[in-house]
PDB file of C-alpha atoms and ligand atoms in Angstrom:
ATOM      1  CA  MET A   1      -5.914   3.878 -36.468  1.00 95.00           C
ATOM      2  CA  ASN A   2      -7.832   0.703 -35.853  1.00 97.00           C
ATOM      3  CA  VAL A   3      -6.312  -2.768 -35.460  1.00 98.00           C
ATOM      4  CA  GLU A   4      -6.509  -3.607 -39.185  1.00 98.00           C
ATOM      5  CA  GLN A   5      -4.819  -0.355 -40.206  1.00 98.00           C
ATOM      6  CA  LEU A   6      -2.113  -0.797 -37.560  1.00 98.00           C
ATOM      7  CA  ASN A   7      -1.376  -4.347 -38.699  1.00 98.00           C
ATOM      8  CA  ARG A   8      -1.343  -3.284 -42.350  1.00 98.00           C
ATOM      9  CA  GLU A   9       1.006  -0.375 -41.765  1.00 98.00           C
ATOM     10  CA  PHE A  10       3.216  -1.559 -38.886  1.00 98.00           C
ATOM     11  CA  GLY A  11       2.611  -5.295 -38.340  1.00 98.00           C
ATOM     12  CA  LEU A  12       5.574  -7.660 -38.869  1.00 98.00           C
ATOM     13  CA  PRO A  13       5.063 -11.426 -39.311  1.00 97.00           C
ATOM     14  CA  LYS A  14       5.968 -13.278 -36.071  1.00 96.00           C
ATOM     15  CA  LEU A  15       7.378 -10.058 -34.580  1.00 98.00           C
ATOM     16  CA  LEU A  16       4.561  -7.572 -34.150  1.00 98.00           C
ATOM     17  CA  ASN A  17       0.815  -8.088 -34.068  1.00 98.00           C
ATOM     18  CA  PHE A  18      -1.857  -5.634 -32.933  1.00 98.00           C
ATOM     19  CA  PHE A  19      -5.159  -6.785 -31.466  1.00 98.00           C
ATOM     20  CA  SER A  20      -7.877  -5.421 -29.226  1.00 97.00           C
ATOM     21  CA  ASP A  21      -9.100  -7.022 -26.018  1.00 90.00           C
ATOM     22  CA  ASP A  22     -12.469  -6.895 -24.168  1.00 90.00           C
ATOM     23  CA  SER A  23     -11.773  -3.355 -22.961  1.00 91.00           C
ATOM     24  CA  GLY A  24     -11.600  -2.131 -26.562  1.00 94.00           C
ATOM     25  CA  LEU A  25      -8.028  -0.924 -25.983  1.00 97.00           C
ATOM     26  CA  ILE A  26      -5.418  -1.893 -28.561  1.00 98.00           C
ATOM     27  CA  LEU A  27      -2.494  -4.029 -27.491  1.00 98.00           C
ATOM     28  CA  ALA A  28       0.595  -5.197 -29.361  1.00 98.00           C
ATOM     29  CA  ASP A  29       2.305  -8.570 -29.059  1.00 98.00           C
ATOM     30  CA  LEU A  30       6.027  -8.272 -29.702  1.00 98.00           C
ATOM     31  CA  ALA A  31       8.675 -10.835 -30.617  1.00 97.00           C
ATOM     32  CA  GLY A  32       6.312 -13.791 -30.823  1.00 96.00           C
ATOM     33  CA  GLY A  33       4.578 -12.987 -27.539  1.00 95.00           C
ATOM     34  CA  GLN A  34       7.744 -12.408 -25.496  1.00 97.00           C
ATOM     35  CA  ALA A  35       6.408  -8.929 -24.737  1.00 98.00           C
ATOM     36  CA  ARG A  36       3.066  -7.126 -24.775  1.00 98.00           C
ATOM     37  CA  LEU A  37       2.359  -3.422 -24.827  1.00 98.00           C
ATOM     38  CA  CYS A  38      -0.863  -1.437 -24.426  1.00 98.00           C
ATOM     39  CA  LEU A  39      -1.112   1.628 -26.672  1.00 98.00           C
ATOM     40  CA  GLN A  40      -2.872   3.468 -23.866  1.00 98.00           C
ATOM     41  CA  GLY A  41       0.024   4.802 -21.830  1.00 98.00           C
ATOM     42  CA  ALA A  42       2.593   3.157 -24.169  1.00 98.00           C
ATOM     43  CA  HIS A  43       2.553   0.714 -21.291  1.00 98.00           C
ATOM     44  CA  LEU A  44       4.737  -2.387 -21.518  1.00 98.00           C
ATOM     45  CA  MET A  45       2.686  -5.033 -19.697  1.00 98.00           C
ATOM     46  CA  HIS A  46       4.772  -8.142 -20.091  1.00 98.00           C
ATOM     47  CA  TRP A  47       8.306  -9.251 -20.911  1.00 98.00           C
ATOM     48  CA  GLN A  48       9.516 -12.817 -20.656  1.00 98.00           C
ATOM     49  CA  PRO A  49      12.544 -13.511 -22.839  1.00 96.00           C
ATOM     50  CA  LYS A  50      13.118 -17.047 -24.119  1.00 94.00           C
ATOM     51  CA  GLY A  51      14.703 -19.238 -21.457  1.00 93.00           C
ATOM     52  CA  GLN A  52      13.093 -17.441 -18.479  1.00 95.00           C
ATOM     53  CA  ALA A  53      10.638 -19.596 -16.541  1.00 95.00           C
ATOM     54  CA  GLN A  54       8.979 -16.503 -15.059  1.00 96.00           C
ATOM     55  CA  PRO A  55       8.190 -13.108 -16.576  1.00 98.00           C
ATOM     56  CA  VAL A  56      10.791 -10.441 -15.801  1.00 98.00           C
ATOM     57  CA  LEU A  57       8.119  -7.786 -15.333  1.00 98.00           C
ATOM     58  CA  TRP A  58       5.516  -8.065 -12.587  1.00 98.00           C
ATOM     59  CA  MET A  59       1.864  -7.374 -13.316  1.00 98.00           C
ATOM     60  CA  SER A  60      -0.788  -7.471 -10.617  1.00 98.00           C
ATOM     61  CA  ARG A  61      -3.104 -10.467 -10.883  1.00 95.00           C
ATOM     62  CA  GLU A  62      -5.972  -7.977 -10.691  1.00 92.00           C
ATOM     63  CA  ALA A  63      -4.771  -5.706 -13.483  1.00 95.00           C
ATOM     64  CA  LYS A  64      -6.663  -5.524 -16.710  1.00 90.00           C
ATOM     65  CA  PRO A  65      -6.694  -2.801 -19.332  1.00 92.00           C
ATOM     66  CA  VAL A  66      -9.398  -0.187 -18.708  1.00 95.00           C
ATOM     67  CA  ALA A  67      -9.781   3.033 -20.682  1.00 95.00           C
ATOM     68  CA  GLY A  68      -8.399   6.012 -18.764  1.00 95.00           C
ATOM     69  CA  LYS A  69      -6.797   3.948 -15.973  1.00 96.00           C
ATOM     70  CA  SER A  70      -3.158   2.978 -15.556  1.00 96.00           C
ATOM     71  CA  LEU A  71      -2.237  -0.678 -15.122  1.00 97.00           C
ATOM     72  CA  ARG A  72      -0.653  -1.813 -11.855  1.00 98.00           C
ATOM     73  CA  GLY A  73       2.578  -3.383 -13.033  1.00 98.00           C
ATOM     74  CA  GLY A  74       4.769  -3.568 -16.130  1.00 98.00           C
ATOM     75  CA  VAL A  75       6.394  -0.270 -17.082  1.00 98.00           C
ATOM     76  CA  PRO A  76       4.126   2.744 -16.534  1.00 98.00           C
ATOM     77  CA  VAL A  77       5.524   5.915 -18.096  1.00 98.00           C
ATOM     78  CA  CYS A  78       5.606   8.747 -15.551  1.00 98.00           C
ATOM     79  CA  TRP A  79       5.679  12.042 -17.436  1.00 98.00           C
ATOM     80  CA  PRO A  80       5.686  15.110 -17.486  1.00 98.00           C
ATOM     81  CA  TRP A  81       6.063  14.935 -13.740  1.00 98.00           C
ATOM     82  CA  PHE A  82       7.094  12.249 -11.329  1.00 98.00           C
ATOM     83  CA  GLY A  83       5.216  11.754  -8.024  1.00 96.00           C
ATOM     84  CA  SER A  84       2.485  14.006  -6.755  1.00 93.00           C
ATOM     85  CA  ARG A  85       2.716  17.590  -7.979  1.00 89.00           C
ATOM     86  CA  SER A  86      -0.441  18.886  -6.274  1.00 92.00           C
ATOM     87  CA  ALA A  87      -3.690  17.402  -4.960  1.00 92.00           C
ATOM     88  CA  ASP A  88      -5.722  18.348  -8.053  1.00 93.00           C
ATOM     89  CA  VAL A  89      -3.581  16.571 -10.675  1.00 95.00           C
ATOM     90  CA  PRO A  90      -2.843  12.846 -11.071  1.00 95.00           C
ATOM     91  CA  ALA A  91       0.308  11.452  -9.488  1.00 96.00           C
ATOM     92  CA  HIS A  92       3.067  10.637 -11.994  1.00 98.00           C
ATOM     93  CA  GLY A  93       1.578  12.830 -14.745  1.00 98.00           C
ATOM     94  CA  TYR A  94      -0.839  11.772 -17.456  1.00 98.00           C
ATOM     95  CA  ALA A  95       1.307   9.999 -20.081  1.00 98.00           C
ATOM     96  CA  ARG A  96       0.370   6.646 -18.569  1.00 98.00           C
ATOM     97  CA  THR A  97      -3.319   7.105 -19.397  1.00 97.00           C
ATOM     98  CA  VAL A  98      -3.322   8.838 -22.800  1.00 98.00           C
ATOM     99  CA  LEU A  99      -3.484   7.090 -26.133  1.00 98.00           C
ATOM    100  CA  TRP A 100      -0.101   7.050 -27.884  1.00 98.00           C
ATOM    101  CA  GLN A 101       0.287   6.837 -31.665  1.00 98.00           C
ATOM    102  CA  VAL A 102       2.367   4.156 -33.338  1.00 98.00           C
ATOM    103  CA  VAL A 103       4.881   5.832 -35.643  1.00 98.00           C
ATOM    104  CA  ASP A 104       7.335   3.092 -36.621  1.00 98.00           C
ATOM    105  CA  SER A 105       8.209  -0.589 -36.362  1.00 98.00           C
ATOM    106  CA  GLN A 106      11.423  -2.320 -37.426  1.00 98.00           C
ATOM    107  CA  PRO A 107      12.808  -5.854 -37.268  1.00 98.00           C
ATOM    108  CA  LEU A 108      16.189  -5.910 -35.505  1.00 97.00           C
ATOM    109  CA  PRO A 109      19.311  -7.774 -36.681  1.00 95.00           C
ATOM    110  CA  ASN A 110      19.269  -9.841 -33.438  1.00 92.00           C
ATOM    111  CA  GLY A 111      15.853 -11.286 -34.351  1.00 94.00           C
ATOM    112  CA  GLY A 112      13.967  -8.856 -32.121  1.00 97.00           C
ATOM    113  CA  VAL A 113      11.716  -5.940 -32.923  1.00 98.00           C
ATOM    114  CA  ARG A 114      11.550  -2.213 -32.299  1.00 98.00           C
ATOM    115  CA  LEU A 115       8.264  -0.361 -31.840  1.00 98.00           C
ATOM    116  CA  THR A 116       8.132   3.439 -31.647  1.00 99.00           C
ATOM    117  CA  LEU A 117       5.189   5.380 -30.244  1.00 98.00           C
ATOM    118  CA  CYS A 118       4.618   9.073 -29.944  1.00 98.00           C
ATOM    119  CA  TRP A 119       2.590  11.535 -27.909  1.00 98.00           C
ATOM    120  CA  SER A 120       2.558  15.092 -29.098  1.00 98.00           C
ATOM    121  CA  GLN A 121       0.627  18.093 -27.861  1.00 98.00           C
ATOM    122  CA  ASP A 122       0.266  21.804 -28.453  1.00 97.00           C
ATOM    123  CA  ALA A 123      -1.152  22.028 -24.952  1.00 95.00           C
ATOM    124  CA  HIS A 124      -2.896  19.771 -22.430  1.00 96.00           C
ATOM    125  CA  PRO A 125      -5.491  20.861 -19.841  1.00 96.00           C
ATOM    126  CA  LEU A 126      -3.152  19.685 -17.073  1.00 96.00           C
ATOM    127  CA  TRP A 127       0.052  21.002 -18.599  1.00 96.00           C
ATOM    128  CA  PRO A 128      -0.291  23.707 -21.235  1.00 96.00           C
ATOM    129  CA  HIS A 129       2.962  23.270 -23.153  1.00 97.00           C
ATOM    130  CA  ALA A 130       3.888  22.221 -26.671  1.00 98.00           C
ATOM    131  CA  CYS A 131       6.102  19.153 -26.876  1.00 98.00           C
ATOM    132  CA  ARG A 132       6.634  15.802 -28.552  1.00 98.00           C
ATOM    133  CA  VAL A 133       7.496  12.619 -26.668  1.00 98.00           C
ATOM    134  CA  GLU A 134       8.683   9.401 -28.235  1.00 98.00           C
ATOM    135  CA  LEU A 135       8.849   6.021 -26.549  1.00 98.00           C
ATOM    136  CA  ARG A 136      10.903   3.344 -28.254  1.00 98.00           C
ATOM    137  CA  VAL A 137      10.793  -0.274 -27.098  1.00 98.00           C
ATOM    138  CA  GLU A 138      13.250  -2.877 -28.381  1.00 98.00           C
ATOM    139  CA  VAL A 139      12.524  -6.464 -27.466  1.00 98.00           C
ATOM    140  CA  GLY A 140      15.020  -9.219 -28.167  1.00 91.00           C
ATOM    141  CA  CYS A 141      16.949 -11.354 -25.702  1.00 89.00           C
ATOM    142  CA  ASP A 142      17.151  -8.150 -23.669  1.00 96.00           C
ATOM    143  CA  LEU A 143      14.957  -5.075 -23.432  1.00 98.00           C
ATOM    144  CA  ARG A 144      15.725  -1.450 -24.239  1.00 98.00           C
ATOM    145  CA  ILE A 145      13.316   1.409 -23.640  1.00 98.00           C
ATOM    146  CA  SER A 146      13.970   5.031 -24.437  1.00 98.00           C
ATOM    147  CA  LEU A 147      11.831   8.057 -23.677  1.00 98.00           C
ATOM    148  CA  MET A 148      12.674  11.169 -25.621  1.00 98.00           C
ATOM    149  CA  THR A 149      11.094  14.575 -24.931  1.00 98.00           C
ATOM    150  CA  CYS A 150      11.419  17.482 -27.339  1.00 98.00           C
ATOM    151  CA  ASN A 151      10.337  20.996 -26.458  1.00 98.00           C
ATOM    152  CA  THR A 152       8.460  22.133 -29.583  1.00 98.00           C
ATOM    153  CA  GLY A 153       7.162  25.322 -27.961  1.00 98.00           C
ATOM    154  CA  ASN A 154       8.767  28.685 -27.339  1.00 97.00           C
ATOM    155  CA  GLN A 155       8.998  28.606 -23.534  1.00 96.00           C
ATOM    156  CA  PRO A 156      11.380  26.603 -21.321  1.00 97.00           C
ATOM    157  CA  LEU A 157       9.843  23.330 -20.085  1.00 97.00           C
ATOM    158  CA  GLU A 158      10.365  21.695 -16.699  1.00 97.00           C
ATOM    159  CA  ILE A 159       9.844  17.964 -16.624  1.00 98.00           C
ATOM    160  CA  SER A 160      10.414  15.081 -14.291  1.00 98.00           C
ATOM    161  CA  GLU A 161       9.911  11.536 -15.528  1.00 98.00           C
ATOM    162  CA  ALA A 162      10.447   7.840 -14.883  1.00 98.00           C
ATOM    163  CA  LEU A 163      10.085   4.417 -16.416  1.00 99.00           C
ATOM    164  CA  HIS A 164       8.321   2.969 -13.383  1.00 98.00           C
ATOM    165  CA  THR A 165       9.458  -0.635 -13.873  1.00 98.00           C
ATOM    166  CA  TYR A 166       7.881  -3.360 -11.720  1.00 98.00           C
ATOM    167  CA  PHE A 167      10.128  -6.444 -11.568  1.00 98.00           C
ATOM    168  CA  ARG A 168       8.826  -9.907 -10.808  1.00 98.00           C
ATOM    169  CA  ILE A 169      10.832 -11.393  -7.946  1.00 98.00           C
ATOM    170  CA  SER A 170      10.658 -14.585  -5.890  1.00 98.00           C
ATOM    171  CA  ASP A 171      10.161 -12.864  -2.537  1.00 98.00           C
ATOM    172  CA  ILE A 172      10.850  -9.302  -1.402  1.00 98.00           C
ATOM    173  CA  ALA A 173      12.605 -10.543   1.742  1.00 98.00           C
ATOM    174  CA  ALA A 174      15.075 -12.622  -0.310  1.00 98.00           C
ATOM    175  CA  VAL A 175      16.330 -10.193  -2.960  1.00 98.00           C
ATOM    176  CA  ARG A 176      19.208  -7.697  -2.851  1.00 98.00           C
ATOM    177  CA  LEU A 177      19.759  -4.587  -4.891  1.00 98.00           C
ATOM    178  CA  HIS A 178      23.316  -3.583  -5.715  1.00 98.00           C
ATOM    179  CA  GLY A 179      24.778  -0.489  -7.363  1.00 98.00           C
ATOM    180  CA  LEU A 180      23.573   2.387  -5.189  1.00 98.00           C
ATOM    181  CA  ASP A 181      26.295   2.297  -2.523  1.00 98.00           C
ATOM    182  CA  GLY A 182      27.343   5.884  -1.698  1.00 98.00           C
ATOM    183  CA  VAL A 183      24.437   7.457  -3.617  1.00 98.00           C
ATOM    184  CA  ASP A 184      22.299  10.144  -1.904  1.00 98.00           C
ATOM    185  CA  TYR A 185      18.568   9.606  -1.568  1.00 98.00           C
ATOM    186  CA  TRP A 186      15.350  11.161  -0.326  1.00 98.00           C
ATOM    187  CA  ASP A 187      13.537   8.788   1.986  1.00 97.00           C
ATOM    188  CA  LYS A 188       9.830   9.253   1.179  1.00 96.00           C
ATOM    189  CA  ALA A 189       8.605   6.372   3.360  1.00 96.00           C
ATOM    190  CA  ALA A 190      10.387   7.699   6.439  1.00 93.00           C
ATOM    191  CA  GLY A 191       9.341  11.264   5.542  1.00 90.00           C
ATOM    192  CA  ARG A 192      12.841  12.611   6.243  1.00 87.00           C
ATOM    193  CA  SER A 193      13.528  16.126   5.049  1.00 90.00           C
ATOM    194  CA  GLU A 194      17.287  15.757   4.661  1.00 95.00           C
ATOM    195  CA  LEU A 195      19.257  13.696   2.140  1.00 97.00           C
ATOM    196  CA  CYS A 196      20.508  10.295   3.325  1.00 97.00           C
ATOM    197  CA  THR A 197      23.402   8.333   1.837  1.00 98.00           C
ATOM    198  CA  GLN A 198      23.170   4.664   0.878  1.00 98.00           C
ATOM    199  CA  ASP A 199      25.581   2.374   2.663  1.00 98.00           C
ATOM    200  CA  GLY A 200      26.142  -0.919   0.812  1.00 98.00           C
ATOM    201  CA  SER A 201      23.482  -2.871  -1.025  1.00 98.00           C
ATOM    202  CA  LEU A 202      19.759  -2.875  -0.170  1.00 98.00           C
ATOM    203  CA  SER A 203      17.655  -5.620   1.296  1.00 98.00           C
ATOM    204  CA  PHE A 204      14.008  -5.140   2.270  1.00 98.00           C
ATOM    205  CA  ALA A 205      12.139  -5.656   5.537  1.00 98.00           C
ATOM    206  CA  GLU A 206       9.620  -2.774   5.480  1.00 98.00           C
ATOM    207  CA  GLU A 207       7.984  -0.235   3.192  1.00 98.00           C
ATOM    208  CA  THR A 208      10.730   1.409   1.154  1.00 98.00           C
ATOM    209  CA  ASP A 209      10.180   4.445  -1.046  1.00 98.00           C
ATOM    210  CA  ARG A 210      13.396   6.220  -1.958  1.00 98.00           C
ATOM    211  CA  VAL A 211      14.459   8.569  -4.700  1.00 98.00           C
ATOM    212  CA  TYR A 212      18.200   8.200  -5.292  1.00 98.00           C
ATOM    213  CA  VAL A 213      19.557  11.291  -7.030  1.00 98.00           C
ATOM    214  CA  ASN A 214      22.552  12.515  -8.990  1.00 98.00           C
ATOM    215  CA  SER A 215      23.671   9.102 -10.149  1.00 97.00           C
ATOM    216  CA  ALA A 216      23.380   7.196 -13.415  1.00 98.00           C
ATOM    217  CA  ALA A 217      24.724   4.061 -11.717  1.00 96.00           C
ATOM    218  CA  THR A 218      23.871   0.631 -13.099  1.00 98.00           C
ATOM    219  CA  CYS A 219      21.751  -1.385 -10.646  1.00 98.00           C
ATOM    220  CA  MET A 220      21.708  -5.135 -10.277  1.00 98.00           C
ATOM    221  CA  LEU A 221      18.848  -7.022  -8.664  1.00 98.00           C
ATOM    222  CA  GLU A 222      19.963 -10.349  -7.264  1.00 98.00           C
ATOM    223  CA  ASP A 223      17.194 -12.917  -6.868  1.00 98.00           C
ATOM    224  CA  PRO A 224      18.407 -16.263  -5.496  1.00 98.00           C
ATOM    225  CA  GLY A 225      14.831 -17.630  -5.461  1.00 98.00           C
ATOM    226  CA  LEU A 226      14.369 -17.233  -9.217  1.00 97.00           C
ATOM    227  CA  LYS A 227      18.103 -17.893  -9.743  1.00 97.00           C
ATOM    228  CA  ARG A 228      18.602 -14.766 -11.810  1.00 97.00           C
ATOM    229  CA  ARG A 229      20.097 -11.303 -11.848  1.00 98.00           C
ATOM    230  CA  ILE A 230      18.457  -8.366 -13.529  1.00 98.00           C
ATOM    231  CA  VAL A 231      20.785  -5.595 -14.662  1.00 98.00           C
ATOM    232  CA  VAL A 232      19.381  -2.083 -15.193  1.00 98.00           C
ATOM    233  CA  GLU A 233      21.785   0.115 -17.092  1.00 98.00           C
ATOM    234  CA  LYS A 234      20.900   3.644 -18.134  1.00 98.00           C
ATOM    235  CA  VAL A 235      21.893   6.783 -19.981  1.00 98.00           C
ATOM    236  CA  GLY A 236      20.317  10.222 -19.445  1.00 98.00           C
ATOM    237  CA  SER A 237      18.733   9.157 -16.149  1.00 98.00           C
ATOM    238  CA  PHE A 238      20.145  10.558 -12.916  1.00 98.00           C
ATOM    239  CA  SER A 239      17.498   9.355 -10.472  1.00 98.00           C
ATOM    240  CA  THR A 240      16.601   5.828  -9.415  1.00 98.00           C
ATOM    241  CA  VAL A 241      13.454   5.197  -7.425  1.00 98.00           C
ATOM    242  CA  VAL A 242      13.276   2.060  -5.313  1.00 98.00           C
ATOM    243  CA  TRP A 243       9.813   1.170  -4.067  1.00 98.00           C
ATOM    244  CA  THR A 244       8.097  -1.677  -2.265  1.00 98.00           C
ATOM    245  CA  PRO A 245       4.778  -0.845  -0.560  1.00 98.00           C
ATOM    246  CA  TRP A 246       4.927  -3.660   2.023  1.00 97.00           C
ATOM    247  CA  VAL A 247       1.811  -5.053   3.632  1.00 96.00           C
ATOM    248  CA  ASP A 248      -0.126  -2.029   4.965  1.00 96.00           C
ATOM    249  CA  LYS A 249       0.287   0.247   1.980  1.00 97.00           C
ATOM    250  CA  ALA A 250      -0.405  -2.664  -0.401  1.00 96.00           C
ATOM    251  CA  ARG A 251      -3.656  -3.317   1.466  1.00 95.00           C
ATOM    252  CA  ARG A 252      -4.622   0.363   1.266  1.00 95.00           C
ATOM    253  CA  MET A 253      -3.845   0.434  -2.445  1.00 95.00           C
ATOM    254  CA  GLY A 254      -6.146  -2.537  -2.999  1.00 94.00           C
ATOM    255  CA  ASP A 255      -4.912  -3.467  -6.481  1.00 96.00           C
ATOM    256  CA  MET A 256      -1.672  -5.329  -5.775  1.00 96.00           C
ATOM    257  CA  GLY A 257      -3.184  -8.820  -6.017  1.00 94.00           C
ATOM    258  CA  GLU A 258      -4.544 -10.425  -2.876  1.00 87.00           C
ATOM    259  CA  PRO A 259      -3.296 -11.694  -0.522  1.00 89.00           C
ATOM    260  CA  ASP A 260       0.366 -10.879  -0.992  1.00 94.00           C
ATOM    261  CA  GLY A 261       1.053  -9.963  -4.628  1.00 96.00           C
ATOM    262  CA  TRP A 262       3.253  -7.137  -3.350  1.00 98.00           C
ATOM    263  CA  ARG A 263       5.805  -9.672  -2.049  1.00 98.00           C
ATOM    264  CA  GLU A 264       6.566 -10.729  -5.615  1.00 98.00           C
ATOM    265  CA  MET A 265       7.452  -7.289  -6.952  1.00 98.00           C
ATOM    266  CA  LEU A 266      10.063  -4.592  -6.585  1.00 98.00           C
ATOM    267  CA  CYS A 267      10.077  -1.305  -8.483  1.00 98.00           C
ATOM    268  CA  ILE A 268      13.393   0.002  -9.734  1.00 98.00           C
ATOM    269  CA  GLU A 269      12.472   3.138 -11.617  1.00 98.00           C
ATOM    270  CA  SER A 270      14.883   4.950 -13.901  1.00 98.00           C
ATOM    271  CA  GLY A 271      14.175   8.619 -14.313  1.00 98.00           C
ATOM    272  CA  ASN A 272      14.907  12.231 -13.553  1.00 98.00           C
ATOM    273  CA  ALA A 273      13.089  13.536 -10.486  1.00 98.00           C
ATOM    274  CA  LEU A 274      13.443  15.984  -7.575  1.00 97.00           C
ATOM    275  CA  ASP A 275      17.030  17.341  -7.739  1.00 97.00           C
ATOM    276  CA  ASN A 276      17.281  15.987 -11.289  1.00 98.00           C
ATOM    277  CA  THR A 277      14.219  17.716 -12.734  1.00 98.00           C
ATOM    278  CA  LEU A 278      15.055  18.775 -16.289  1.00 98.00           C
ATOM    279  CA  THR A 279      14.703  22.144 -17.972  1.00 98.00           C
ATOM    280  CA  LEU A 280      14.369  21.962 -21.745  1.00 98.00           C
ATOM    281  CA  LEU A 281      14.806  25.191 -23.674  1.00 98.00           C
ATOM    282  CA  PRO A 282      12.783  25.685 -26.882  1.00 98.00           C
ATOM    283  CA  GLY A 283      14.037  23.166 -29.445  1.00 98.00           C
ATOM    284  CA  ASP A 284      15.928  21.103 -26.829  1.00 98.00           C
ATOM    285  CA  ARG A 285      15.457  17.376 -26.515  1.00 98.00           C
ATOM    286  CA  HIS A 286      16.297  14.949 -23.751  1.00 98.00           C
ATOM    287  CA  SER A 287      16.574  11.224 -24.045  1.00 98.00           C
ATOM    288  CA  LEU A 288      16.329   8.736 -21.182  1.00 98.00           C
ATOM    289  CA  GLN A 289      17.507   5.249 -22.201  1.00 98.00           C
ATOM    290  CA  VAL A 290      17.354   2.090 -20.146  1.00 98.00           C
ATOM    291  CA  HIS A 291      18.771  -1.322 -20.961  1.00 98.00           C
ATOM    292  CA  TYR A 292      17.415  -4.336 -19.028  1.00 98.00           C
ATOM    293  CA  GLN A 293      19.270  -7.652 -19.113  1.00 98.00           C
ATOM    294  CA  VAL A 294      18.689 -10.918 -17.303  1.00 97.00           C
ATOM    295  CA  THR A 295      21.564 -13.241 -16.467  1.00 94.00           C
TER     296      THR A 295
HETATM  297  C1  BG6 B 301       6.430   5.218  -6.697  1.00 96.72           C
HETATM  298  C2  BG6 B 301       6.348   6.275  -5.628  1.00 96.72           C
HETATM  299  O1  BG6 B 301       7.210   5.702  -7.740  1.00 96.72           O
HETATM  300  O2  BG6 B 301       5.118   4.952  -7.198  1.00 96.72           O
HETATM  301  C3  BG6 B 301       5.414   5.796  -4.542  1.00 96.72           C
HETATM  302  O3  BG6 B 301       7.649   6.550  -5.137  1.00 96.72           O
HETATM  303  C4  BG6 B 301       4.051   5.466  -5.124  1.00 96.72           C
HETATM  304  O4  BG6 B 301       5.305   6.814  -3.542  1.00 96.72           O
HETATM  305  C5  BG6 B 301       4.232   4.460  -6.240  1.00 96.72           C
HETATM  306  O5  BG6 B 301       3.202   4.939  -4.119  1.00 96.72           O
HETATM  307  C6  BG6 B 301       2.936   4.054  -6.940  1.00 96.72           C
HETATM  308  O6  BG6 B 301       2.307   5.174  -7.477  1.00 96.72           O
HETATM  309  P1  BG6 B 301       0.903   5.046  -8.190  1.00 96.72           P
HETATM  310  O7  BG6 B 301       0.496   6.457  -8.538  1.00 96.72           O
HETATM  311  O8  BG6 B 301       1.104   4.203  -9.414  1.00 96.72           O
HETATM  312  O9  BG6 B 301      -0.026   4.390  -7.205  1.00 96.72           O
END
């Protein structure tokens, strides 16, 4: 569908407007501009609820929509695998670069809006399985995102997944992350091959890349600099990935926003990865739901 057809069928006055930018990709403004989503990747690029002086999601200063390329920031959808599966396939799967279809839009009783997108396949060159995936975004004073996978084929499916959320913070050295005390994790940055156990809350002084497993715990990001707390509450997600690239990796990546864009972001990713990889039998569905609130 083009922009006119999308607006005719799904547009909602003051709540949902589709438009295309210089790249030719179609974007959607939600809730009067409080949020923006790119249909490529079903990628939420921006969320700044009323009353917040700064966006809640971080987006690299250098990011701009480009066909076939994921944006650095916002909420990339990692699916049908999380992380690097092998050298010849893209890290974090391909959902973040394919074009999703809009299937529904609804005004919400709280004055917000819900937009539902879908990706369905009989097979894909990188992953030859039949399935249907739905991403639902609800924007109001808080944000809810759900990612639902249904196995529409006749073979069991193995998936790992994550909503790879980049949060805008005042300074990486000043924030604390609560909620993971006692939870086991794989330490990717340190390259350890045994599980570690979190002791207390997290603060950050170096590259951190951890996959916390077997816990659906609510996390709370405390940011004294921006005088706010971000609460990440989830259902159907048993892994939490915590990632900050720090200076050297950010420089190698080259798209974090010079000179120190990386200092103003922290990823808290809700998903199912490693030990929590899912197996969906034919006809099964799994739903990962995350609720983000700012206080
Ligand atoms: C995180 C991984 O989820 O994503 C990191 O744990 C990775 O290892 C990061 O560097 C960014 O991945 P990408 O593919 O978007 O550069």
